[in-house]
Tab-separated table of C-alpha atoms in Angstrom:
chain	number	residue	atom	x	y	z
A	1	MET	CA	0.663	-9.446	-5.693
A	2	TRP	CA	3.524	-8.705	-3.378
A	3	LEU	CA	2.871	-7.932	0.242
A	4	SER	CA	5.324	-6.045	2.415
A	5	TRP	CA	5.439	-3.504	5.190
A	6	GLY	CA	7.481	-0.870	6.987
A	7	VAL	CA	8.919	-1.082	10.468
A	8	TYR	CA	7.602	2.301	11.545
A	9	GLU	CA	4.032	2.465	10.436
A	10	GLY	CA	3.639	-0.922	8.920
A	11	LEU	CA	3.091	-0.069	5.279
A	12	LEU	CA	1.734	-2.995	3.377
A	13	PHE	CA	2.639	-3.093	-0.322
A	14	VAL	CA	0.268	-4.881	-2.630
A	15	TYR	CA	1.804	-5.483	-6.037
A	16	LEU	CA	-1.100	-6.077	-8.379
A	17	SER	CA	1.083	-7.821	-10.949
A	18	LEU	CA	2.895	-10.413	-8.832
A	19	SER	CA	2.150	-12.918	-6.099
A	20	LEU	CA	3.357	-14.541	-2.873
A	21	SER	CA	2.267	-15.696	0.565
A	22	LEU	CA	2.221	-13.852	3.863
A	23	SER	CA	1.863	-15.045	7.430
A	24	LEU	CA	2.266	-13.174	10.685
A	25	PRO	CA	5.396	-12.256	12.622
A	26	PRO	CA	7.495	-14.166	13.392
A	27	SER	CA	6.404	-16.381	10.542
A	28	PHE	CA	5.947	-13.715	7.874
A	29	LEU	CA	9.145	-14.743	6.129
A	30	LEU	CA	7.381	-15.992	3.019
A	31	PHE	CA	8.869	-14.177	0.067
A	32	PRO	CA	9.232	-12.147	-2.118
A	33	LEU	CA	8.521	-9.071	-0.031
A	34	SER	CA	9.728	-5.506	0.348
A	35	LEU	CA	10.450	-3.746	3.624
A	36	PHE	CA	9.939	-0.008	3.530
A	37	LEU	CA	11.579	2.399	5.969
A	38	GLU	CA	10.927	6.097	6.121
A	39	ALA	CA	9.862	8.692	8.645
A	40	ARG	CA	6.307	8.898	7.361
A	41	LYS	CA	5.539	12.276	8.910
A	42	ALA	CA	7.297	15.333	7.519
A	43	LYS	CA	8.274	16.513	10.996
A	44	ASN	CA	10.120	13.250	11.718
A	45	ARG	CA	13.569	13.402	10.179
A	46	PRO	CA	15.984	10.535	10.889
A	47	ILE	CA	19.620	11.606	10.958
A	48	PHE	CA	22.415	9.131	10.336
A	49	GLY	CA	25.780	9.808	11.962
A	50	LEU	CA	25.317	13.587	12.063
A	51	PRO	CA	28.065	15.301	14.130
A	52	ALA	CA	27.004	17.793	16.768
A	53	SER	CA	28.922	20.575	14.998
A	54	SER	CA	27.037	20.147	11.718
A	55	THR	CA	25.796	23.332	10.055
A	56	THR	CA	22.886	21.557	8.371
A	57	LEU	CA	19.775	23.730	8.530
A	58	LEU	CA	17.058	22.459	10.853
A	59	PRO	CA	13.936	24.284	12.089
A	60	LYS	CA	14.326	25.622	15.603
A	61	ASN	CA	12.829	23.806	18.583
A	62	ARG	CA	12.125	20.617	16.646
A	63	PRO	CA	13.625	17.334	17.849
A	64	ILE	CA	15.330	14.927	15.512
A	65	PHE	CA	13.603	11.570	15.309
A	66	GLY	CA	16.037	8.697	15.443
A	67	LEU	CA	15.269	5.055	14.866
A	68	PHE	CA	15.213	4.409	18.607
A	69	GLY	CA	13.130	7.423	19.554
A	70	LEU	CA	13.683	11.097	20.124
A	71	GLN	CA	17.384	11.918	20.304
A	72	LYS	CA	19.427	15.089	20.495
A	73	VAL	CA	21.513	15.459	17.342
A	74	SER	CA	24.720	15.265	19.394
A	75	ARG	CA	23.723	11.805	20.655
A	76	TRP	CA	22.896	10.428	17.210
A	77	GLY	CA	26.402	9.226	16.368
A	78	ASN	CA	27.806	6.939	13.684
A	79	ARG	CA	27.897	3.853	15.843
A	80	GLN	CA	24.261	3.964	16.819
A	81	GLY	CA	23.137	4.832	13.313
A	82	ARG	CA	25.167	2.028	11.792
A	83	SER	CA	24.051	-0.584	14.288
A	84	THR	CA	20.442	0.374	13.677
A	85	LEU	CA	20.858	0.054	9.934
A	86	ASP	CA	22.681	-3.265	10.369
A	87	ILE	CA	19.844	-4.683	12.442
A	88	LEU	CA	17.279	-3.482	9.931
A	89	TYR	CA	19.110	-4.750	6.866
A	90	ASN	CA	20.018	-8.099	8.397
A	91	PHE	CA	16.407	-8.580	9.406
A	92	ALA	CA	15.268	-7.792	5.869
A	93	ASN	CA	17.964	-9.917	4.271
A	94	CYS	CA	17.398	-13.052	6.342
A	95	SER	CA	13.663	-12.664	5.734
A	96	ASN	CA	14.127	-12.451	1.958
A	97	LEU	CA	12.833	-8.879	2.008
A	98	HIS	CA	13.977	-6.001	-0.178
A	99	LEU	CA	14.618	-2.782	1.734
A	100	ILE	CA	13.434	0.587	0.391
A	101	PHE	CA	15.053	3.386	2.403
A	102	GLY	CA	13.516	6.869	2.611
A	103	LEU	CA	16.163	9.593	2.797
A	104	ASN	CA	15.704	12.918	4.588
A	105	ALA	CA	14.604	15.634	2.135
A	106	LEU	CA	14.327	18.372	4.768
A	107	LEU	CA	18.047	18.854	5.222
A	108	ARG	CA	18.648	21.935	3.068
A	109	LYS	CA	21.433	24.308	2.104
A	110	GLY	CA	20.122	27.778	2.776
A	111	ARG	CA	16.540	26.502	2.529
A	112	THR	CA	16.976	25.775	-1.176
A	113	GLN	CA	19.136	22.928	-2.477
A	114	TRP	CA	19.040	19.553	-0.755
A	115	ASP	CA	21.993	18.914	1.568
A	116	SER	CA	23.035	15.386	0.616
A	117	SER	CA	25.908	15.090	3.105
A	118	ASN	CA	23.895	12.944	5.501
A	119	ALA	CA	22.707	10.754	2.635
A	120	GLN	CA	26.335	10.302	1.580
A	121	GLN	CA	27.184	9.000	5.042
A	122	ILE	CA	24.441	6.416	4.690
A	123	LEU	CA	25.504	5.481	1.160
A	124	ASN	CA	29.172	5.219	2.094
A	125	TYR	CA	28.294	2.803	4.835
A	126	THR	CA	25.651	0.715	3.054
A	127	ASN	CA	27.828	0.420	-0.048
A	128	SER	CA	30.800	-0.714	2.054
A	129	GLN	CA	28.592	-3.404	3.585
A	130	ASP	CA	27.296	-4.579	0.172
A	131	TYR	CA	23.731	-3.696	1.161
A	132	ILE	CA	21.353	-3.740	-1.815
A	133	LEU	CA	18.664	-1.085	-1.393
A	134	SER	CA	16.160	1.064	-3.256
A	135	TRP	CA	15.623	4.702	-2.346
A	136	GLU	CA	13.091	7.443	-1.756
A	137	LEU	CA	13.618	11.098	-0.854
A	138	GLY	CA	11.152	12.749	1.492
A	139	ASN	CA	7.466	12.202	2.155
A	140	GLU	CA	4.410	14.309	1.288
A	141	PRO	CA	6.291	17.395	0.044
A	142	ASN	CA	2.979	19.226	-0.237
A	143	SER	CA	3.032	19.418	3.586
A	144	PHE	CA	6.661	20.444	4.115
A	145	LEU	CA	5.834	24.086	4.830
A	146	HIS	CA	2.842	23.353	7.048
A	147	LYS	CA	4.522	20.650	9.120
A	148	SER	CA	8.174	21.679	9.127
A	149	GLY	CA	8.379	25.341	8.172
A	150	ILE	CA	10.451	24.496	5.094
A	151	GLU	CA	9.091	25.269	1.630
A	152	VAL	CA	10.415	23.247	-1.292
A	153	SER	CA	9.026	23.898	-4.759
A	154	GLY	CA	8.159	21.107	-7.150
A	155	TYR	CA	10.945	22.228	-9.465
A	156	GLN	CA	13.534	22.212	-6.663
A	157	LEU	CA	12.419	18.820	-5.384
A	158	GLY	CA	12.791	17.450	-8.904
A	159	GLN	CA	16.335	18.789	-9.009
A	160	ASP	CA	16.973	17.155	-5.634
A	161	PHE	CA	15.956	13.798	-7.090
A	162	VAL	CA	18.308	14.374	-10.029
A	163	GLN	CA	21.028	15.090	-7.467
A	164	LEU	CA	20.174	11.837	-5.684
A	165	ARG	CA	20.441	9.909	-8.949
A	166	GLN	CA	23.849	11.441	-9.623
A	167	LEU	CA	24.918	10.597	-6.096
A	168	LEU	CA	23.812	6.973	-6.419
A	169	ASN	CA	25.706	6.652	-9.694
A	170	ASN	CA	28.956	7.094	-7.750
A	171	TYR	CA	28.454	3.816	-5.886
A	172	ILE	CA	29.017	0.396	-7.387
A	173	HIS	CA	25.962	-1.079	-5.674
A	174	TYR	CA	23.618	1.802	-6.503
A	175	LYS	CA	24.309	2.672	-10.140
A	176	ASN	CA	21.176	0.756	-11.044
A	177	ALA	CA	19.293	1.250	-7.778
A	178	LYS	CA	15.622	2.179	-8.044
A	179	ILE	CA	14.297	5.604	-7.010
A	180	TYR	CA	10.654	6.245	-6.105
A	181	GLY	CA	8.840	9.487	-5.346
A	182	PRO	CA	7.602	12.072	-4.555
A	183	ASP	CA	5.005	10.414	-2.225
A	184	LEU	CA	2.573	13.235	-2.850
A	185	GLY	CA	-0.246	13.744	-0.358
A	186	ARG	CA	-3.647	15.436	-0.762
A	187	SER	CA	-3.515	14.858	-4.523
A	188	SER	CA	-6.980	16.337	-5.082
A	189	ARG	CA	-5.825	19.792	-3.994
A	190	LYS	CA	-4.714	22.359	-6.561
A	191	HIS	CA	-1.406	23.029	-4.805
A	192	SER	CA	-0.514	19.335	-4.829
A	193	LYS	CA	-1.329	18.985	-8.525
A	194	ILE	CA	0.830	21.994	-9.409
A	195	LEU	CA	3.671	20.643	-7.271
A	196	LEU	CA	3.473	17.190	-8.878
A	197	LYS	CA	3.500	18.530	-12.428
A	198	SER	CA	6.440	20.845	-11.724
A	199	PHE	CA	8.313	18.056	-9.941
A	200	LEU	CA	7.858	15.591	-12.790
A	201	LYS	CA	8.947	18.124	-15.414
A	202	SER	CA	12.077	18.842	-13.387
A	203	GLY	CA	13.088	15.400	-12.136
A	204	GLY	CA	10.612	12.798	-13.334
A	205	LYS	CA	13.098	11.299	-15.762
A	206	VAL	CA	15.154	9.784	-12.918
A	207	LEU	CA	12.191	8.048	-11.258
A	208	ASP	CA	11.465	4.367	-11.609
A	209	SER	CA	7.910	4.884	-10.336
A	210	VAL	CA	5.787	7.894	-9.409
A	211	THR	CA	4.271	7.632	-5.922
A	212	TRP	CA	1.242	9.349	-4.384
A	213	HIS	CA	-0.967	8.893	-1.323
A	214	HIS	CA	-4.710	8.519	-0.918
A	215	TYR	CA	-7.182	8.477	1.957
A	216	TYR	CA	-10.924	8.771	1.467
A	217	ILE	CA	-11.944	10.774	4.511
A	218	ASN	CA	-10.868	12.462	7.744
A	219	GLY	CA	-10.553	9.810	10.436
A	220	ARG	CA	-11.527	12.273	13.155
A	221	THR	CA	-14.939	13.035	11.677
A	222	ALA	CA	-15.777	9.960	9.561
A	223	THR	CA	-18.989	8.065	10.213
A	224	ARG	CA	-20.179	4.532	9.624
A	225	GLU	CA	-22.248	5.790	6.691
A	226	ASP	CA	-19.125	7.211	5.034
A	227	PHE	CA	-17.563	3.758	4.855
A	228	LEU	CA	-20.603	2.499	2.910
A	229	ASN	CA	-21.089	5.548	0.687
A	230	PRO	CA	-20.565	4.685	-3.011
A	231	ASP	CA	-19.853	8.324	-3.859
A	232	ILE	CA	-16.969	8.329	-1.384
A	233	LEU	CA	-15.666	5.092	-2.884
A	234	ASP	CA	-15.850	6.693	-6.344
A	235	SER	CA	-13.723	9.633	-5.155
A	236	PHE	CA	-10.646	7.418	-5.354
A	237	LYS	CA	-11.161	6.913	-9.084
A	238	THR	CA	-11.446	10.663	-9.609
A	239	ASN	CA	-8.225	11.339	-7.682
A	240	ALA	CA	-6.359	8.523	-9.395
A	241	GLU	CA	-7.368	9.655	-12.879
A	242	GLU	CA	-6.139	13.175	-12.102
A	243	VAL	CA	-2.750	11.863	-10.984
A	244	LEU	CA	-2.468	9.528	-13.961
A	245	GLU	CA	-3.301	12.370	-16.363
A	246	ILE	CA	-0.507	14.514	-14.909
A	247	VAL	CA	1.971	11.647	-15.091
A	248	ASN	CA	1.008	10.700	-18.646
A	249	SER	CA	1.285	14.302	-19.835
A	250	THR	CA	4.730	14.884	-18.316
A	251	VAL	CA	6.552	11.538	-18.089
A	252	PRO	CA	4.621	9.107	-20.315
A	253	ASP	CA	5.027	5.388	-19.643
A	254	LYS	CA	6.226	5.877	-16.058
A	255	SER	CA	4.610	3.391	-13.696
A	256	VAL	CA	2.466	4.809	-10.905
A	257	TRP	CA	2.398	3.530	-7.340
A	258	LEU	CA	-0.104	4.294	-4.631
A	259	GLY	CA	2.638	4.930	-2.101
A	260	GLU	CA	0.483	5.051	1.029
A	261	THR	CA	-3.200	4.432	1.532
A	262	SER	CA	-5.935	3.349	3.890
A	263	SER	CA	-9.504	4.320	4.706
A	264	ALA	CA	-9.145	7.585	6.630
A	265	PHE	CA	-6.261	9.959	7.281
A	266	GLY	CA	-5.280	11.045	10.763
A	267	GLY	CA	-4.718	7.485	11.943
A	268	GLY	CA	-8.031	6.087	10.749
A	269	THR	CA	-11.379	6.082	12.526
A	270	PRO	CA	-11.714	4.263	15.884
A	271	SER	CA	-13.949	1.172	15.718
A	272	LEU	CA	-14.332	1.546	11.941
A	273	SER	CA	-10.952	1.486	10.177
A	274	ASN	CA	-9.959	-1.789	11.846
A	275	ALA	CA	-13.349	-3.486	11.509
A	276	TYR	CA	-15.142	-5.520	8.846
A	277	ILE	CA	-16.775	-2.369	7.477
A	278	ALA	CA	-13.391	-1.011	6.323
A	279	GLY	CA	-13.099	-3.867	3.844
A	280	PHE	CA	-15.473	-2.164	1.415
A	281	MET	CA	-13.002	0.676	0.891
A	282	TRP	CA	-9.994	-1.640	0.788
A	283	LEU	CA	-11.346	-4.207	-1.671
A	284	ASP	CA	-12.856	-1.553	-3.924
A	285	LYS	CA	-9.549	0.318	-4.006
A	286	LEU	CA	-7.701	-2.835	-5.033
A	287	GLY	CA	-10.189	-3.461	-7.822
A	288	LEU	CA	-10.138	0.107	-9.109
A	289	SER	CA	-6.345	0.365	-8.878
A	290	ALA	CA	-5.940	-2.659	-11.110
A	291	GLN	CA	-8.537	-1.336	-13.566
A	292	LEU	CA	-6.808	2.028	-13.794
A	293	GLY	CA	-3.343	0.568	-14.304
A	294	ILE	CA	-1.783	1.451	-10.954
A	295	ASP	CA	1.061	-1.024	-10.543
A	296	LEU	CA	1.458	-1.025	-6.778
A	297	VAL	CA	-0.641	-0.281	-3.715
A	298	MET	CA	1.062	0.307	-0.352
A	299	ARG	CA	-1.288	-0.338	2.561
A	300	GLN	CA	-1.159	1.709	5.745
A	301	VAL	CA	-0.522	-0.170	8.129
A	302	LEU	CA	0.401	-3.712	9.067
A	303	TYR	CA	1.025	-3.011	12.743
A	304	GLY	CA	1.482	0.078	14.854
A	305	ALA	CA	-0.161	3.356	15.737
A	306	GLY	CA	-3.584	4.448	14.578
A	307	ASN	CA	-6.757	2.489	13.939
A	308	TYR	CA	-6.150	1.004	10.494
A	309	GLN	CA	-3.802	-1.856	11.370
A	310	LEU	CA	-4.033	-5.238	9.692
A	311	VAL	CA	-3.039	-7.012	12.912
A	312	ASP	CA	-3.787	-5.915	16.461
A	313	ALA	CA	-1.399	-5.370	19.368
A	314	ASN	CA	-1.340	-9.129	20.032
A	315	PHE	CA	-0.573	-9.890	16.367
A	316	GLU	CA	-4.070	-11.242	15.843
A	317	PRO	CA	-5.265	-10.624	12.260
A	318	LEU	CA	-8.021	-8.087	11.709
A	319	PRO	CA	-10.592	-8.285	8.869
A	320	ASP	CA	-8.547	-6.395	6.263
A	321	TYR	CA	-5.670	-8.821	6.816
A	322	TRP	CA	-7.836	-11.772	5.822
A	323	LEU	CA	-9.255	-9.806	2.914
A	324	SER	CA	-5.718	-9.036	1.700
A	325	LEU	CA	-4.707	-12.666	2.045
A	326	LEU	CA	-7.670	-13.912	0.028
A	327	TYR	CA	-7.060	-11.292	-2.645
A	328	LYS	CA	-3.454	-12.401	-2.909
A	329	LYS	CA	-4.314	-16.056	-3.198
A	330	LEU	CA	-7.230	-15.816	-5.617
A	331	VAL	CA	-6.733	-12.753	-7.825
A	332	GLY	CA	-4.310	-12.751	-10.747
A	333	SER	CA	-2.719	-9.807	-12.542
A	334	THR	CA	-4.834	-9.734	-15.723
A	335	VAL	CA	-7.913	-7.502	-15.492
A	336	LEU	CA	-11.038	-8.488	-17.438
A	337	HIS	CA	-14.082	-6.438	-18.402
A	338	VAL	CA	-17.261	-7.028	-16.423
A	339	ALA	CA	-20.599	-5.221	-16.393
A	340	VAL	CA	-23.598	-5.304	-14.054
A	341	THR	CA	-27.110	-4.939	-15.454
A	342	GLY	CA	-30.386	-4.628	-13.590
A	343	LEU	CA	-28.844	-3.133	-10.441
A	344	ASP	CA	-26.998	0.062	-9.604
A	345	PRO	CA	-23.300	-0.696	-10.333
A	346	LYS	CA	-22.308	1.929	-7.775
A	347	LYS	CA	-23.919	-0.169	-5.032
A	348	LEU	CA	-23.146	-3.625	-6.397
A	349	ARG	CA	-19.491	-3.234	-7.354
A	350	VAL	CA	-18.013	-6.107	-9.333
A	351	TYR	CA	-14.470	-6.783	-10.590
A	352	LEU	CA	-13.114	-9.619	-12.706
A	353	HIS	CA	-9.555	-10.963	-13.085
A	354	CYS	CA	-7.804	-14.040	-14.283
A	355	THR	CA	-7.319	-16.341	-11.306
A	356	ASN	CA	-3.946	-16.517	-9.600
A	357	THR	CA	-2.539	-19.736	-11.032
A	358	HIS	CA	-0.065	-20.040	-8.161
A	359	HIS	CA	-3.036	-21.303	-6.178
A	360	PRO	CA	-2.726	-25.112	-6.141
A	361	LYS	CA	-6.419	-25.679	-6.902
A	362	TYR	CA	-6.683	-23.468	-9.957
A	363	ARG	CA	-5.267	-23.425	-13.471
A	364	GLU	CA	-4.787	-21.172	-16.462
A	365	GLY	CA	-8.109	-20.080	-17.937
A	366	ASP	CA	-9.900	-19.866	-14.581
A	367	ILE	CA	-11.333	-16.483	-13.607
A	368	THR	CA	-11.973	-14.769	-10.262
A	369	LEU	CA	-14.884	-12.415	-9.710
A	370	PHE	CA	-14.999	-10.335	-6.538
A	371	ALA	CA	-17.931	-8.205	-5.523
A	372	LEU	CA	-19.112	-5.739	-2.866
A	373	ASN	CA	-22.787	-5.395	-1.994
A	374	LEU	CA	-23.616	-1.945	-0.604
A	375	TYR	CA	-27.342	-2.706	-0.579
A	376	ASN	CA	-28.849	-3.670	2.779
A	377	THR	CA	-30.489	-6.768	1.278
A	378	THR	CA	-29.189	-9.889	-0.445
A	379	LYS	CA	-28.486	-9.476	-4.150
A	380	HIS	CA	-28.203	-12.284	-6.668
A	381	LEU	CA	-25.602	-12.279	-9.428
A	382	TYR	CA	-26.283	-14.404	-12.483
A	383	ILE	CA	-23.267	-15.193	-14.620
A	384	PRO	CA	-23.396	-15.547	-18.432
A	385	THR	CA	-24.941	-18.731	-19.804
A	386	TYR	CA	-21.575	-19.868	-21.139
A	387	PHE	CA	-20.384	-20.386	-17.549
A	388	SER	CA	-23.643	-21.786	-16.174
A	389	LYS	CA	-22.383	-25.369	-16.065
A	390	LYS	CA	-18.984	-24.499	-14.646
A	391	GLN	CA	-17.944	-25.256	-11.087
A	392	ILE	CA	-17.785	-22.084	-8.976
A	393	ASP	CA	-15.934	-21.856	-5.663
A	394	GLU	CA	-17.321	-19.275	-3.264
A	395	TYR	CA	-15.218	-17.407	-0.676
A	396	LEU	CA	-17.780	-15.296	1.177
A	397	LEU	CA	-16.494	-13.039	3.957
A	398	LEU	CA	-18.973	-11.983	6.624
A	399	PRO	CA	-18.538	-10.304	10.018
A	400	TYR	CA	-18.369	-12.649	12.988
A	401	GLY	CA	-20.217	-11.983	16.226
A	402	GLU	CA	-22.786	-9.536	17.520
A	403	ASP	CA	-20.891	-6.404	16.453
A	404	ASN	CA	-21.866	-7.089	12.835
A	405	LEU	CA	-20.177	-4.556	10.506
A	406	LEU	CA	-18.095	-3.245	13.405
A	407	SER	CA	-16.723	-6.696	14.203
A	408	ARG	CA	-12.967	-7.189	14.340
A	409	SER	CA	-13.402	-10.854	13.468
A	410	VAL	CA	-14.432	-12.335	10.156
A	411	GLN	CA	-15.866	-15.638	8.973
A	412	LEU	CA	-15.148	-17.337	5.672
A	413	ASN	CA	-18.042	-19.423	4.376
A	414	GLY	CA	-19.394	-19.665	7.915
A	415	TYR	CA	-16.133	-20.510	9.711
A	416	LEU	CA	-14.268	-18.066	11.946
A	417	LEU	CA	-10.848	-17.168	10.557
A	418	LYS	CA	-8.048	-17.276	13.118
A	419	MET	CA	-4.447	-18.425	13.332
A	420	PRO	CA	-4.153	-22.066	14.501
A	421	SER	CA	-0.718	-21.142	15.865
A	422	ASP	CA	1.778	-18.296	15.668
A	423	GLU	CA	3.356	-19.824	12.584
A	424	THR	CA	0.400	-21.320	10.745
A	425	LEU	CA	-2.259	-19.838	8.510
A	426	PRO	CA	-5.685	-21.476	8.554
A	427	ILE	CA	-7.024	-23.358	5.555
A	428	LEU	CA	-9.048	-20.950	3.429
A	429	GLN	CA	-11.747	-23.444	2.530
A	430	GLU	CA	-13.907	-22.756	-0.500
A	431	ASN	CA	-17.636	-23.425	-0.717
A	432	PRO	CA	-18.409	-25.249	-4.008
A	433	LEU	CA	-21.652	-23.971	-5.512
A	434	ILE	CA	-24.081	-26.064	-7.519
A	435	PRO	CA	-23.494	-25.389	-11.258
A	436	GLY	CA	-26.008	-22.848	-12.531
A	437	HIS	CA	-26.609	-21.445	-9.048
A	438	SER	CA	-26.681	-17.673	-8.635
A	439	LEU	CA	-23.991	-15.872	-6.666
A	440	ASP	CA	-25.813	-14.642	-3.566
A	441	LEU	CA	-24.288	-11.700	-1.713
A	442	PRO	CA	-25.959	-10.785	1.606
A	443	GLY	CA	-26.566	-7.129	2.352
A	444	PHE	CA	-23.389	-5.204	3.214
A	445	SER	CA	-20.967	-8.014	2.406
A	446	TYR	CA	-18.157	-8.906	0.017
A	447	GLY	CA	-16.683	-12.067	-1.416
A	448	PHE	CA	-14.715	-13.850	-4.136
A	449	TYR	CA	-15.922	-16.394	-6.691
A	450	VAL	CA	-13.567	-18.567	-8.736
A	451	ILE	CA	-15.070	-19.964	-11.944
A	452	ARG	CA	-13.148	-23.145	-12.623
A	453	ASN	CA	-12.340	-24.512	-16.053
A	454	ALA	CA	-13.646	-21.267	-17.559
A	455	LYS	CA	-11.107	-21.507	-20.407
A	456	VAL	CA	-10.978	-17.735	-20.888
A	457	LEU	CA	-8.407	-17.129	-23.641
A	458	ALA	CA	-7.042	-13.951	-22.052
A	459	CYS	CA	-6.091	-16.057	-19.025
A	460	ILE	CA	-4.258	-18.788	-20.948
């Protein structure tokens, strides 16, 4: 899988079909990665080099959000905009990152057609500098009216994306540039579904991937029990299948990305979204996404505002960071069928993949099982007889310290995970199990199990 993030709200991309390594800033320059930049709230609209005399329509009494904070439009000149973009691109380039830039969709001509003049200023400059970028247009169009007082229909937004494609075709560096969208939010709501279908019929042909957002619950009201509720975990599958059905019925064969996701919307839930307990939602979502054929998952957030960060204010990794790292290292792209008998599969959730063969200890034919135990007691998994004599490496993640499920520290096979230095990841040491031994998952825990020398044909 690929891991990457945005500079504003730290989006973490998890490509389920590829792989790489990730460390922490300043040593996160292990590639390949993508850096994503966009004003992630509809009310935040970055303007690039917009003159004070511009007639571009903007809602009254709303500030323009520039890359260095709130700015009056008259102060957001070419020089500052260009220097900001230079810093961003040079950072991405020297880090072997690919930059995906989110353009402002709320600049309109008479509240209808997209005003692309500001986008052209950006494109003129980035093309002249030989900057290689991918593009998005807007964010959560279902909320445009509520958050910004501007209503854009699905049909019109689709036409705006067609306009963007035509605009990109005029530039030597962007004729083949990728376009992603529409970053739909609240996908379970009827209005959002109607908007998505209309958008795809109008402009879906120009997309390289269809993007949507998902959060399980409201971060302001969520409880500890919600994070362990199998019905809430299952709600993601329902939402995803609805989105996939719309995509398949309008633009068949288009890839689908989960363009923004975490546990709870509204910034997450204090003391829950950044604790061990949040890993149940995160790991289950990764497993289900791969099963359903979602090509990319973008995690909210690596670092920044809210309560769902992967690293804290001191750049110390939180539990979901370690979970993401283990997933990356152990889980390959090929999904295998697995079934649980004798226990409720909603409470003992099991996924099976070919092992990531980029891991130095493992080879083609090995398989990785990962499981979540939502029971409050230890459960024992017994693998098929065929594998009973195979070596199995256990990677069991448990909370560290007295806070238990609310802990912000995690242990792997009994050892606390922490960075030895700012530039060094710890050794993720496996626990070899005795051949024929059951896989024992304590109550409310999750872990990975690599079956070595499994010789599964689908993984060779």
